[in-house]
Steps between C-alpha positions, in 0.01 A plus 500: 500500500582837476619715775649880604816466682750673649828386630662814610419803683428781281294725295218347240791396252537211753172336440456267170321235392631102538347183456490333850323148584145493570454469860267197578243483853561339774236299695359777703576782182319606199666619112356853408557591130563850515270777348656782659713598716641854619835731525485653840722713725596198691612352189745804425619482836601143474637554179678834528597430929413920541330443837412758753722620717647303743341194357813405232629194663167341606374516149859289351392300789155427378590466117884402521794635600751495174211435250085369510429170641140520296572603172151566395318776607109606507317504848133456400385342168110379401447182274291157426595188755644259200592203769483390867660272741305238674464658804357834368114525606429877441623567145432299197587505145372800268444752845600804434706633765698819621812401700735750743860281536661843656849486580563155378420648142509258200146657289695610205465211321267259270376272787557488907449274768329619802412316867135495515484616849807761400291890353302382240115542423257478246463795217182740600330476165428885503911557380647382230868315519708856457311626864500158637863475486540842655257457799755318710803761561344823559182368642672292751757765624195731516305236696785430779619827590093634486444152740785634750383919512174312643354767246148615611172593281558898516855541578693748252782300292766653284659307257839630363585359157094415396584377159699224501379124536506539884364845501227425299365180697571692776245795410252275379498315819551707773136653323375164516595551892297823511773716520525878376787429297786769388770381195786700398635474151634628241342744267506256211296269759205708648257372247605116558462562886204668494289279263584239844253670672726655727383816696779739480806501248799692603784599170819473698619716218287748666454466838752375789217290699744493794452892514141583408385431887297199478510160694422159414403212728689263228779582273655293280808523308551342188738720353771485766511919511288499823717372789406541898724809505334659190083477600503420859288863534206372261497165667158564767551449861485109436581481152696230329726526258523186291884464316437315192838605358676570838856560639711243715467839764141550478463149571724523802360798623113374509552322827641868692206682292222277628677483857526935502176512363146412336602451160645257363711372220454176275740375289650176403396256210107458421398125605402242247184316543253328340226647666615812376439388125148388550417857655693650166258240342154604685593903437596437135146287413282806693742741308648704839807406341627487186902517393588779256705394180775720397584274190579174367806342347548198318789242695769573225455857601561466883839731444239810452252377708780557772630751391197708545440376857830619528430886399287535770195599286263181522157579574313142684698219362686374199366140327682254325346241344695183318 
């Protein structure tokens, strides 16, 4: 089968296409033929090693220290079930499926093997395979650090860096929460955000939303331009600040800032769970939630497809399909 791979750290040049063997399920597994899959900013960080501060040496620790020990990239793919193993009672041949393998990667390729019990769950019918395959990696990181604010119907959120695959499952949830909800974005991006159903759209452009005296009871930061030290003053009495793309110091100074005070600061890597897909899959077939597309790129054309991930620009996510 065909496959993207990567056996170096670098920029998209890295990344080509090789046959590799068609994996085959074990008892308990089942074969998904891929119809989709995405490039996300976890994949450019895995490929490229440009982690946030502080975070260098964990993340060669995670993917390999000289070079990656899983060649193959893609975090969240959707597909058909082509085979199962004999133990596999929830899936059976010809589901269609959505499937979140985070940091153990491997989705940028023709067919993958996947635990049954492991982040997998069947396609709502209201999405086609493009927003299937994109469900899993925003809406999950959305989901977890939502889950650990303990957000609350009412409760002002502001999310910083609204377009993107997280920011946009983020806004579309936290609404689905019953939350006044506040993105900042680009001026390119105010249309995108605000067709969310979002309440309030700040241009960042425009206005500094760390100066313009208003407080939040939630704010996250997608961006990574929105540290503790930066928006502590628009936090609310008890606000939270939720570090999507945090600093090793932010994340060692939550435990003094929740000790000193009544905020509080979460950070650290969004949990994976299979619960977490089927409530992705319940909000996607009552359309709370739907994943925005950005574009879509053939396999042999992975080098762009990376390459704009890499500019910074992506609105929602990027597809590939085979």
């Amino acid at each position: 089968m065909k496959a993207a791979v990567y056996h170096q750290y670098g920029g998209p040049e890295v990344v080509h296409i090789e046959e590799v063997p068609k994996p085959i399920p074990k008892d308990n597994e089942i074969l998904i033929k891929t119809h989709a899959s995405t490039v996300s900013s976890g994949d450019w960080r895995a490929r490229s090693m440009e982690m946030p501060p502080g975070f260098g040496l964990i993340g060669r620790l995670v993917f390999g220290l000289t070079k990656p020990k899983q060649t193959v990239l893609g975090t969240e793919l959707s597909g058909v079930v082509e085979a199962v193993g004999p133990d596999v009672t929830r899936f059976k041949v010809g589901d269609a499926v959505f499937a979140f393998s985070g940091v153990h990667m491997g989705c940028h390729a023709e067919y993958k093997v996947v635990a049954q019990d492991s982040p997998v769950a069947l396609k709502p019918d209201t999405l086609s395979f493009a927003e299937a395959a994109a469900l899993s990696f925003g809406g999950t990181t959305a989901l977890d650090f939502l889950k650990r604010a303990k957000l609350c119907r009412g409760e002002k959120v502001l999310i910083n860096g609204a377009s993107g695959a997280v920011g946009t499952a983020m806004v579309q949830i936290a609404k689905h929460y019953g939350a006044q909800v506040t993105g900042v974005c680009s001026t390119a991006n105010i249309h995108l955000v605000q067709s969310l159903g979002i309440d309030h759209v700040i241009d960042y452009t425009q206005d500094d939303f760390t100066s313009n005296g208003r407080t939040y009871d939630v704010i996250a930061d997608i961006a990574g331009t929105a540290p503790f030290r930066r928006c502590r003053k628009s936090l609310s009495n008890r606000g939270r600040l939720l570090l999507i793309l945090g600093s090793l110091t932010d994340m060692l100074r939550a435990p003094w800032v929740a000790l000193t005070s009544r905020r509080k600061i979460i950070v650290g890597p969004a949990a994976e769970r299979v619960e977490d897909l089927h409530t992705l899959a319940k909000l996607a077939q009552v359309r709370h939630y739907r994943p925005v597309i950005d574009r879509c790129y053939p396999m042999n054309e992975i080098v762009q497809a990376h390459h704009h991930v890499d500019s910074g620009h992506k609105r929602g996510s990027v597809i590939i399909v085979p």
